[in-house]
Coordinates of C-alpha atoms and ligand atoms in Angstrom, one line a residue:
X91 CA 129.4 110.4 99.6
X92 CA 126.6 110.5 97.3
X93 CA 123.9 106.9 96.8
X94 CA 125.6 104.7 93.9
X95 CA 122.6 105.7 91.5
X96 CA 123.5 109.4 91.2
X97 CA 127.6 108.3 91.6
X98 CA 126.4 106.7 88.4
X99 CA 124.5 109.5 86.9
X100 CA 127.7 111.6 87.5
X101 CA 130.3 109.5 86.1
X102 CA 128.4 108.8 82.8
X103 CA 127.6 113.2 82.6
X104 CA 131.3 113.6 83.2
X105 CA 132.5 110.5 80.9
X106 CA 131.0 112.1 77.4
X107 CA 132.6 115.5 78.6
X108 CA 130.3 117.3 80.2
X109 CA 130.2 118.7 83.9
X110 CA 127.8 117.6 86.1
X111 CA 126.8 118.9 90.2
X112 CA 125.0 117.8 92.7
X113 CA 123.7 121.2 93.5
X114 CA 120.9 122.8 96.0
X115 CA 119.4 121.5 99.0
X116 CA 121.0 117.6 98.9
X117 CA 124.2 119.6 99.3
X118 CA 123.1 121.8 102.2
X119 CA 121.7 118.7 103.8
X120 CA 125.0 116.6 103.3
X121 CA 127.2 119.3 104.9
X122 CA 124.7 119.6 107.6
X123 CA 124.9 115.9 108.1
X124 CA 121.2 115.2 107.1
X125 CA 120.3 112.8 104.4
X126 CA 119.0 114.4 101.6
X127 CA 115.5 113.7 100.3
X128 CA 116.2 113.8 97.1
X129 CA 119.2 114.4 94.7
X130 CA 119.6 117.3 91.9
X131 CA 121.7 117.7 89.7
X132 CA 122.9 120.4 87.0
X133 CA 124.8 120.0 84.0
X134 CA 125.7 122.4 81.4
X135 CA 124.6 119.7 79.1
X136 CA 121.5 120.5 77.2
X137 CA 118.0 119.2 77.6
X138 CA 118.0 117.4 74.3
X139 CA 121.6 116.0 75.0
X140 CA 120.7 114.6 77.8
X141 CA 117.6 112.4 76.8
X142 CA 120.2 111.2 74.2
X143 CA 122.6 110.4 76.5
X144 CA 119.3 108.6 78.4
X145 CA 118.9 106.6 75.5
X146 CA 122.1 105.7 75.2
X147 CA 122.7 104.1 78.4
X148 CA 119.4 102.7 78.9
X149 CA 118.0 105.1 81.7
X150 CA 114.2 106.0 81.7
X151 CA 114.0 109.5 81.4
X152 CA 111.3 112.1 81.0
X153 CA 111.4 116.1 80.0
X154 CA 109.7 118.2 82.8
X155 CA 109.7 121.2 81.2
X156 CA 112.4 121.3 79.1
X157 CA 111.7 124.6 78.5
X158 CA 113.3 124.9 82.0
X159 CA 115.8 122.9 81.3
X160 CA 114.6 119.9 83.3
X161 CA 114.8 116.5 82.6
X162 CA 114.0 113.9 85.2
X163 CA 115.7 110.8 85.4
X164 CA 115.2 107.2 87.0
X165 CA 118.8 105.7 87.6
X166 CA 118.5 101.9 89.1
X167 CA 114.6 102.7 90.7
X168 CA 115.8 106.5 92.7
X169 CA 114.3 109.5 90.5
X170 CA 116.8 111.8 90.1
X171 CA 116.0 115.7 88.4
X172 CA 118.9 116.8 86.2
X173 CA 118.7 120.7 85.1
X174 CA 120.7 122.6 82.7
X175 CA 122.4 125.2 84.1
X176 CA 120.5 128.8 83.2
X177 CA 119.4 131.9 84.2
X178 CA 115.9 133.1 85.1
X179 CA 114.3 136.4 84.5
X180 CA 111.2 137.5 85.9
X181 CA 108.4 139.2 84.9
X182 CA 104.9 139.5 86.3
X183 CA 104.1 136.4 87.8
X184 CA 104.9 136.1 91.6
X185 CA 106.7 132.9 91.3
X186 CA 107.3 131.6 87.3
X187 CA 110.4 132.8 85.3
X188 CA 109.3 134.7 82.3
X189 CA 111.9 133.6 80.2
X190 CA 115.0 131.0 80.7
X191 CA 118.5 131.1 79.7
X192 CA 120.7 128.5 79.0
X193 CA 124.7 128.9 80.4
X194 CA 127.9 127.2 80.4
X195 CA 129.2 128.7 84.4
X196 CA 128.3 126.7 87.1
X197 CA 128.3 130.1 88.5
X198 CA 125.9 131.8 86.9
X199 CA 123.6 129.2 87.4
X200 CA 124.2 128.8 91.5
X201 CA 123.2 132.8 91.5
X202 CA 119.7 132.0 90.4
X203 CA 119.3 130.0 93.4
X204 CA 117.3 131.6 96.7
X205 CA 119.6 131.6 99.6
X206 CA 123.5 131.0 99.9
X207 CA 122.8 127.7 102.0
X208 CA 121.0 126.6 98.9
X209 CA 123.8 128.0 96.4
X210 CA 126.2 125.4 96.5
X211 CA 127.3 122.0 94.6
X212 CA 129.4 119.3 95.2
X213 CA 131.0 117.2 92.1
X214 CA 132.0 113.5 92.1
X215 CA 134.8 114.2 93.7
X216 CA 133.8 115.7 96.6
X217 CA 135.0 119.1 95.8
X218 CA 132.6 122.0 96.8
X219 CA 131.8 125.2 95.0
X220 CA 130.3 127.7 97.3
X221 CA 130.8 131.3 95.4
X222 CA 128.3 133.1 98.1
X223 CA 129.6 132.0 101.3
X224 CA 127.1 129.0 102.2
X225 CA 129.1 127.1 103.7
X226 CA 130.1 129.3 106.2
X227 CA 126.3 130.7 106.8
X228 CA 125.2 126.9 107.1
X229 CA 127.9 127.0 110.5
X230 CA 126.8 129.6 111.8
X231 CA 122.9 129.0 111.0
X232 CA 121.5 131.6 108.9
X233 CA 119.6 131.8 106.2
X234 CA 120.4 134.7 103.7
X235 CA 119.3 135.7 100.6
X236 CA 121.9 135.4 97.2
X237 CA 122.6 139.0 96.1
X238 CA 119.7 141.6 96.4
X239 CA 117.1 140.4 99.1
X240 CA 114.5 142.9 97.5
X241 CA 115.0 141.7 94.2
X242 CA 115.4 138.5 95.3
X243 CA 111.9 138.2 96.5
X244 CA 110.4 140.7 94.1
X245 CA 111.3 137.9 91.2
X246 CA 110.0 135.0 93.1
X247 CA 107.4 135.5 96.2
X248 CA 107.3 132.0 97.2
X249 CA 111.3 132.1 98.5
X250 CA 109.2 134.5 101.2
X251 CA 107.7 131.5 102.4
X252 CA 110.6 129.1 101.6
X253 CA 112.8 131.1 103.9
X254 CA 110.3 131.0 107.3
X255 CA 110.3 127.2 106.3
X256 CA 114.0 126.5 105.8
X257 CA 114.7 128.7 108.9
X258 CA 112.0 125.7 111.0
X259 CA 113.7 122.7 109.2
X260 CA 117.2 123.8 110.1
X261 CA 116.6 125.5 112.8
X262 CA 118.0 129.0 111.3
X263 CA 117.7 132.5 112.0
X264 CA 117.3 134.6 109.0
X265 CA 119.9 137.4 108.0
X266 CA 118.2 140.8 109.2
X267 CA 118.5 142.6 105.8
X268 CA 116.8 139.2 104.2
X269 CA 114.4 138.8 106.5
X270 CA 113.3 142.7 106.1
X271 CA 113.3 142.2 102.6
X272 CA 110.6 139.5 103.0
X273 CA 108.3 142.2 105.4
X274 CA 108.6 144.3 102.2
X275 CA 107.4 141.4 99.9
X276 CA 103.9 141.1 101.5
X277 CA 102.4 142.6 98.8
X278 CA 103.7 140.1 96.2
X279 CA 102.2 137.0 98.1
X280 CA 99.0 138.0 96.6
X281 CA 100.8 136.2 93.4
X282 CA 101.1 132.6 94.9
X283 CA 98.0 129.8 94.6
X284 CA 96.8 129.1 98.0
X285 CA 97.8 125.3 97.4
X286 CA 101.5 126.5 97.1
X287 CA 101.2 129.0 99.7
X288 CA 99.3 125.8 101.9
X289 CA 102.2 123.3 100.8
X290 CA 104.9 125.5 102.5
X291 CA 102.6 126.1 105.7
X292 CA 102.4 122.2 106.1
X293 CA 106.1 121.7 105.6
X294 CA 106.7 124.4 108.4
X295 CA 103.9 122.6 111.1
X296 CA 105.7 118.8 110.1
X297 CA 109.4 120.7 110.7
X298 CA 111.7 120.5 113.6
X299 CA 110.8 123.7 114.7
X300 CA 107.6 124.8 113.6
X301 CA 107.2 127.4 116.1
X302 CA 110.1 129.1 114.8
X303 CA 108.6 128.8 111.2
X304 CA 105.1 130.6 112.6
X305 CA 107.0 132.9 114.4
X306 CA 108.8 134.0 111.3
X307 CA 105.5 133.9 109.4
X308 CA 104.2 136.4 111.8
X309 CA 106.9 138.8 112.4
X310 CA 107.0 139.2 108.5
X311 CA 103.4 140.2 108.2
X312 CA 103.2 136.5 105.8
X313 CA 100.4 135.8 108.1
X314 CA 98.1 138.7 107.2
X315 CA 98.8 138.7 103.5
X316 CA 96.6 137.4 100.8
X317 CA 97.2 135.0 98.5
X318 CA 95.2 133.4 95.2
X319 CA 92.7 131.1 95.2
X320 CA 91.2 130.2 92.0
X321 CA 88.8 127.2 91.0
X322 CA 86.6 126.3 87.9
X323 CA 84.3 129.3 87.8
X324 CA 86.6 132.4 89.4
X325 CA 89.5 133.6 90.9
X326 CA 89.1 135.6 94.8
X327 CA 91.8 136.5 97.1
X328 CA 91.7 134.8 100.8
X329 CA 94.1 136.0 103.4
X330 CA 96.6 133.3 104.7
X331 CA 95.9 133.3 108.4
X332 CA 95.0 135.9 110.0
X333 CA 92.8 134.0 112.7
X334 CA 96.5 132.8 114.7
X335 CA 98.0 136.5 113.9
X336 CA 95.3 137.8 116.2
X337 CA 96.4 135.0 119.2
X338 CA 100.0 137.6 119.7
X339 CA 99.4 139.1 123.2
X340 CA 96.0 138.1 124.0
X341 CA 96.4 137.0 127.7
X342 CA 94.9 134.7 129.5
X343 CA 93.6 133.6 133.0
X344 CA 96.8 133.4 135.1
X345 CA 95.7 130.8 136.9
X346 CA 96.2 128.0 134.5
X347 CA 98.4 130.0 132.0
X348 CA 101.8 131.4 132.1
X349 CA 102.0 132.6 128.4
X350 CA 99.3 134.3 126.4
X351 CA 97.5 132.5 123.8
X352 CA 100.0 133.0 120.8
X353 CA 103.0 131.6 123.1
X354 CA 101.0 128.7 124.3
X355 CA 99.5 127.6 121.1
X356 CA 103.3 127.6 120.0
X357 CA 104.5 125.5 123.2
X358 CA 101.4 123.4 122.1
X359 CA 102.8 122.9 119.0
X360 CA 106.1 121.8 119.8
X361 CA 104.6 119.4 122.2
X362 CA 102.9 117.4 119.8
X363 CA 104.4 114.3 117.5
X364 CA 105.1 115.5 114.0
X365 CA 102.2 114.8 112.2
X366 CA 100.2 116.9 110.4
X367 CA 96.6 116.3 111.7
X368 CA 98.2 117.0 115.3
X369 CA 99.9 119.9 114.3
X370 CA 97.3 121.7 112.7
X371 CA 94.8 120.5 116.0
X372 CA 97.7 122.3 118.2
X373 CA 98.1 125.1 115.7
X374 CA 94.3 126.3 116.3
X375 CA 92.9 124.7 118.8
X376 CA 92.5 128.1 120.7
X377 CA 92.1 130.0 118.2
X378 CA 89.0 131.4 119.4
X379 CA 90.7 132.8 123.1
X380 CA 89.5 136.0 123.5
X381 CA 87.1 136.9 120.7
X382 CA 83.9 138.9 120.7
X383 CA 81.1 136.8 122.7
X384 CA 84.0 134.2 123.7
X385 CA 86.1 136.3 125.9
X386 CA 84.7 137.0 129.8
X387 CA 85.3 137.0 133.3
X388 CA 84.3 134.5 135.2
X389 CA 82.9 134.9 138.7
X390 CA 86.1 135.7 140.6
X391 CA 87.1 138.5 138.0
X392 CA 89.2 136.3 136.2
X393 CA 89.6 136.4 131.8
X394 CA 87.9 133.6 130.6
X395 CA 86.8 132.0 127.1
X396 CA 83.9 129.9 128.0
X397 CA 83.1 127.3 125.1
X398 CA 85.8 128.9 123.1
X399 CA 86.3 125.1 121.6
X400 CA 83.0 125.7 119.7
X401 CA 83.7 128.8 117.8
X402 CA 87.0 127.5 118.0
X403 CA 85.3 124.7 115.6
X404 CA 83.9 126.7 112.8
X405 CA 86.8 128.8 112.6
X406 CA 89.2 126.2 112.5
X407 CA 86.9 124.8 109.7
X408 CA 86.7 128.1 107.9
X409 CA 90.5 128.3 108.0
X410 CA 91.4 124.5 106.8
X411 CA 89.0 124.9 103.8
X412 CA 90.3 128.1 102.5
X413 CA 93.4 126.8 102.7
X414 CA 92.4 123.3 100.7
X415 CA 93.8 121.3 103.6
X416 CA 93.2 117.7 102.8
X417 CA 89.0 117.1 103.7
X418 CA 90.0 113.8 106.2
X419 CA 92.6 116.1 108.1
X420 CA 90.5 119.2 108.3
X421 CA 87.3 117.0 109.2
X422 CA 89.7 115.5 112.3
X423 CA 91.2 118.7 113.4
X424 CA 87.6 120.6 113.9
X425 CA 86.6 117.3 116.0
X426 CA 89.8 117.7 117.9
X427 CA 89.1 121.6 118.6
X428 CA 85.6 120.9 119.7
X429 CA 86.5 118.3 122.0
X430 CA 89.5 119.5 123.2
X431 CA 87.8 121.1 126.4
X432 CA 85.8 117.8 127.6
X433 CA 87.4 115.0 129.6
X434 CA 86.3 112.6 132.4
X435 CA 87.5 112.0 135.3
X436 CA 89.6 108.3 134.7
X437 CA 87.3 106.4 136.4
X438 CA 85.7 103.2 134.3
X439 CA 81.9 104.8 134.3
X440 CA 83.3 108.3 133.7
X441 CA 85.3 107.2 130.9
X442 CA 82.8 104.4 129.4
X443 CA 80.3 106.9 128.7
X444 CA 82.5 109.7 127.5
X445 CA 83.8 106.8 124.5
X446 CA 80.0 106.7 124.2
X447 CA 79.2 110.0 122.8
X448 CA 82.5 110.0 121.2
X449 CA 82.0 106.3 119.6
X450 CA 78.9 108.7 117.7
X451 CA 81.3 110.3 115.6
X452 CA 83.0 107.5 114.5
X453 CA 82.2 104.2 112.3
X454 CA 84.6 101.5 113.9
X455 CA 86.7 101.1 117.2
X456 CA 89.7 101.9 115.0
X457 CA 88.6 105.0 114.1
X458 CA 87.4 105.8 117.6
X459 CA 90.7 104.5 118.8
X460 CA 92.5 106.8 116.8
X461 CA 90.8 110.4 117.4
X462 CA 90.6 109.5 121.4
X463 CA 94.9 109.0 121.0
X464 CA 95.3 112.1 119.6
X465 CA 92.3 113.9 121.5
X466 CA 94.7 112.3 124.5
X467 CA 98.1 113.3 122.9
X468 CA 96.6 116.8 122.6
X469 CA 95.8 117.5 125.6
X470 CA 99.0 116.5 127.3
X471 CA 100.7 119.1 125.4
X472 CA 98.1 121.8 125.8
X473 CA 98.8 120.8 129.7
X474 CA 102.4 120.9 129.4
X475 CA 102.0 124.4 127.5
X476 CA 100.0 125.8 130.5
X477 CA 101.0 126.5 134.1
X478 CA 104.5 125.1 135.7
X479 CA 102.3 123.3 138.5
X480 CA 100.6 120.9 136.5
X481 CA 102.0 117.7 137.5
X482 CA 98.6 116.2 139.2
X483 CA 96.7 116.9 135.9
X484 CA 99.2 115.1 133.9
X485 CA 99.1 112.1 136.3
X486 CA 95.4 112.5 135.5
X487 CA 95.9 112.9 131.9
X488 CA 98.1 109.6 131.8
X489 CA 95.7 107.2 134.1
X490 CA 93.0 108.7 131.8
X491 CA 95.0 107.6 128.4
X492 CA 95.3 104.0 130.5
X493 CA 92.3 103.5 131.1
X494 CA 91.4 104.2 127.5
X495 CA 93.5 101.9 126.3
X496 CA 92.0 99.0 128.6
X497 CA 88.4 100.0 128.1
X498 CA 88.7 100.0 124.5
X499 CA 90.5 96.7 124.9
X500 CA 87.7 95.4 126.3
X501 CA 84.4 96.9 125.9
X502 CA 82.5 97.0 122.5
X503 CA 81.0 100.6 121.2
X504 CA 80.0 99.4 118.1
X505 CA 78.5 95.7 117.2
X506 CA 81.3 94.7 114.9
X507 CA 83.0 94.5 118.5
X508 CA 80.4 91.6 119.7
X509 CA 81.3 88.3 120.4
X510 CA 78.3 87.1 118.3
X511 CA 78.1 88.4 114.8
X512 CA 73.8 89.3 113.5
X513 CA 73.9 86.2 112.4
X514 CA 73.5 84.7 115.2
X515 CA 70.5 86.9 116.2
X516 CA 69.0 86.8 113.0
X517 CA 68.4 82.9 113.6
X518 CA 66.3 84.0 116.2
X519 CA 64.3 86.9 114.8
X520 CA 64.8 86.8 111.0
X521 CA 66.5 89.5 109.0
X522 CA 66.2 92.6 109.6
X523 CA 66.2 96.2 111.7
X524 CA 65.5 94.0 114.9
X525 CA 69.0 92.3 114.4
X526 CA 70.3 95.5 114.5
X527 CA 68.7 97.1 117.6
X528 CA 69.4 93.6 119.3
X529 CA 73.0 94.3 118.8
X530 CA 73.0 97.9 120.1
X531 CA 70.9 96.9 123.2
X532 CA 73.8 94.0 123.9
X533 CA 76.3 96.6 123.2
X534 CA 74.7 98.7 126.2
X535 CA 74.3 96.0 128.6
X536 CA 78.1 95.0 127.9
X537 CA 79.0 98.3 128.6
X538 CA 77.0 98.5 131.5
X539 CA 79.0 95.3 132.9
X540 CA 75.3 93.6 133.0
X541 CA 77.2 91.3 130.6
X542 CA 80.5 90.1 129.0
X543 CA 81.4 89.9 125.9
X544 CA 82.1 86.4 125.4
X545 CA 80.4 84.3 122.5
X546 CA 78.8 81.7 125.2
X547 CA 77.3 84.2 127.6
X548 CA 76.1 86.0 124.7
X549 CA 74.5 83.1 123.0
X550 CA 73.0 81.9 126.2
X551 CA 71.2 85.5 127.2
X552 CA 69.7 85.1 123.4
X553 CA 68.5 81.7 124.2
X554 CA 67.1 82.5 127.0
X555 CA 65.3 86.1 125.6
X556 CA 64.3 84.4 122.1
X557 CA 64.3 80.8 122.2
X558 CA 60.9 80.0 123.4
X559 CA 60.0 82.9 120.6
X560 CA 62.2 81.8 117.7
X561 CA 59.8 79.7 115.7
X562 CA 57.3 81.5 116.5
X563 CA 59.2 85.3 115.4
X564 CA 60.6 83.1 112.1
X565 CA 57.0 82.5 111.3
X566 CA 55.8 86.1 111.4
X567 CA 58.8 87.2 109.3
X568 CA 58.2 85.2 106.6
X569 CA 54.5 86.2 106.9
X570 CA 55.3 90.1 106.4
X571 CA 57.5 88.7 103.6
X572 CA 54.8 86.5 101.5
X573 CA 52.9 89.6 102.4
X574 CA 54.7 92.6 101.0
X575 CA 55.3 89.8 98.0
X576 CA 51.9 89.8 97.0
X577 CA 51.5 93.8 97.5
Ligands
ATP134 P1 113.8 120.5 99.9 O1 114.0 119.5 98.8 O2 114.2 119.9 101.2 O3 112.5 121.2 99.9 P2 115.6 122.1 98.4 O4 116.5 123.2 98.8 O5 116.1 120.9 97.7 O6 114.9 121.7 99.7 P3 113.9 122.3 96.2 O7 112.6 123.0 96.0 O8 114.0 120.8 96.0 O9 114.5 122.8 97.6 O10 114.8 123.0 95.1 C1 116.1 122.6 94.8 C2 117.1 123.8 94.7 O11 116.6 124.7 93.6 C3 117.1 124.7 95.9 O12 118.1 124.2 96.9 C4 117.5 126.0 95.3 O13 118.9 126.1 95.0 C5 116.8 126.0 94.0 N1 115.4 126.6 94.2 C6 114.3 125.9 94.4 N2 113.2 126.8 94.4 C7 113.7 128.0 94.2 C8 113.1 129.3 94.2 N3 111.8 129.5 94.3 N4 114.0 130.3 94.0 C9 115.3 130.1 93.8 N5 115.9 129.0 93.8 C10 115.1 127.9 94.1
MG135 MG1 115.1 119.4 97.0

């Protein structure tokens, strides 16, 4: 039942007379037929007792926080945390226990835990000890809080957050009384570091269904609360997201949209691979539909957000850096917002120049490559998360991501894509900016089918531009070097 490394860990707990669990989430994940990512265990051995027993049987082993009774182990390469079974009281901050308990129940300690799917542990035998009913809330998919929900949440505010991101992992609904108890929370979010608060967020776009994380998030007033951020110099509050609270029930052109902007954006997300780049491009890439100075109507009467994708942009960057989303992702989502409104049609000269202005934004054809895929991948869902009668602009969408594919196969954007490297020119002209400018100019022409980008033909429209000139162009460079020698 359980990998031979924490069978191991077990058995040598057990052997010097102590009990030992496999307890929390690798035990909801087992019984839901998931493989854990990761094994705890708890023990009613102490912390100190336990590095002995460490020692003793040669395991590496390190306290984290032994004040809370953790000590992590590393059994045969697989880390392995192994706490000491306790209680937790709670003070003022929104998420760290104030003071911790050591116990000798199994049941005492499984009450501490946040929900009753989370509340259970399985020893080496296989027998289960489920005291709140998780088992049977884990069959019929719902999340719900151990004991009190107010308290529940009033001790620990991040378990708000946990429970909107459990709920999109599994796939849960969450028990009314627990999920009203989170609404009630609000206020304690303002507790929680915006890199905690971010972490969960993340977890709940990469999930199975993050639109039933977000729309958890929402209904529970998480997405308007405020939360900590703090660096060197001071501490300020900054509001979660606010910016995709707005999107519920602004509606949009029925023309091209069957849903308003909050619904789409969450069909858009769900259309996209788990990734978290993706996700968060799906997550806001309309998140400026129907702002002040965005939202119109267009000739015919119709709504209309004209060049939302730019303010779409800057708030997209706004939100990503207040919530200390890794710079690389946040720097790719923005580009994927403002170019999330621009195709061409897929035709080679349409599409050629597009890859142009994009190649701008990029240092290499990888690069390029990768933010046209996802610029591509992004779009089909945004078209799937429109109107039913989309098909022909799929069909569009699809020869377009062809056609990328073949053009990037075999058209340069950048010199490192030549068939002749600067060298080459460079015995022509000399070192220096010329070489460069050469390249671009044979980068153009290539793209402009005036040539191919094969070594010979390249070498031969050199020859025939610079031959007669490459003494002669040798000779001046090495003038302007003696030259700026002597200055
Ligand atoms: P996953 O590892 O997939 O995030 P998990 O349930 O294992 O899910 P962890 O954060 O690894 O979550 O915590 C392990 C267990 O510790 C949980 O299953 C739960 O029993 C308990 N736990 C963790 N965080 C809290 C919390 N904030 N409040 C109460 N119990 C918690
Ligand atoms: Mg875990």
């Amino acid at each position: 039942m359980f990998p031979p490394p924490v069978e191991k860990l077990l058995r040598i707990l057990n052997a010097s007379g102590y009990q030992a669990y496999v307890v929390g989430g690798a035990v909801r994940d087992i019984l839901l037929g998931r493989t854990p990512r990761e094994y705890d265990l708890a023990t009613n051995a102490c912390p100190k007792a336990l590095q002995d027993l460490a020692a003793k049987h040669n395991l590496r082993s390190f306290p984290k926080g032994v004040a809370f009774g953790v000590v992590s182990f590393v059994v045969d390469g697989m880390p392995i945390e192994v706490a000491t079974f306790r209680t937790e009281t709670y003070g003022l901050d929104a998420h760290r226990p104030e003071k911790v308990d050591f116990l000798w129940a199994l049941e005492d300690d499984l009450a501490r835990r946040d929900f009753t799917v989370n509340a259970m542990a399985l020893d080496l035998d296989g027998r289960l000890h489920d005291p709140f009913g998780g088992q049977e809330d884990l069959r019929r998919g719902i999340l719900r809080a151990v004991g009190d929900p107010d308290e529940r949440f009033a001790e620990d505010a991040l378990r708000a957050f946990r429970a909107c991101r459990f709920a999109a992992e599994c796939g849960f609904t969450i028990e009314p009384r627990t999920l009203a108890a989170i609404s009630r929370a609000r206020d304690r979010i303002a507790g929680l570091s915006v890199e905690r608060v971010r972490d969960e967020i993340e977890r709940i776009l990469l999930s199975l269904y993050p639109a039933t994380g977000c729309e958890l998030l929402r209904k529970a007033g998480l997405l308007e609360a405020q939360c900590r951020a703090r660096d060197a110099k001071q501490e300020q509050m900054v509001p979660v997201l606010p910016e995709l609270a707005r999107l519920y029930g602004v509606p949009q052109n029925t023309r091209y949209h069957t849903f308003d902007v909050w619904r789409h954006t969450m069909l858009v997300l769900e259309g996209v691979p788990e990734e978290i780049t993706l996700r968060w491009a799906a997550l806001l890439h309309d998140v400026a539909k129907g702002m002040p100075g965005v939202r119109t109507l267009n000739r015919r009467g119709e709504l209309s957000d004209p060049a939302h994708e730019r303010l779409g942009a800057t708030m997209a960057r706004e939100v990503l850096e207040r919530l200390r989303v890794a710079p690389d992702c946040a720097r790719r989502v923005v580009w994927l917002v403002r170019q999330h409104m621009h195709f061409p049609v897929p035709e080679e000269k349409a599409v050629v120049k597009w890859l142009r202005r994009l190649a701008l934004d990029f240092k290499d054809r990888e690069g390029l490559a990768e933010g046209v895929g996802q610029l591509l991948i992004l779009r089909e869902a945004d078209l799937k998360g429109g109107k039913v009668e989309i098909r022909a602009r799929l069909r569009e969408n699809a020869r377009l991501k062809e056609l990328v594919g073949d053009v990037l196969g075999r058209i340069p954007f950048y010199p490192a894509d030549l068939a002749v490297k600067g060298r080459v020119v460079a015995q022509y002209l000399g070192e220096g900016p010329q070489v460069g400018a050469v390249l671009e100019g044979l980068v153009q022409e290539i793209q402009e089918g005036k040539l191919a980008n094969e070594t010979e033909v390249l070498v031969a429209a050199l020859e025939k531009r610079f031959g007669k000139k490459k003494n002669q162009f040798i000779h001046k460079e090495n003038d302007r070097r003696w030259r700026n020698a002597e200055k």
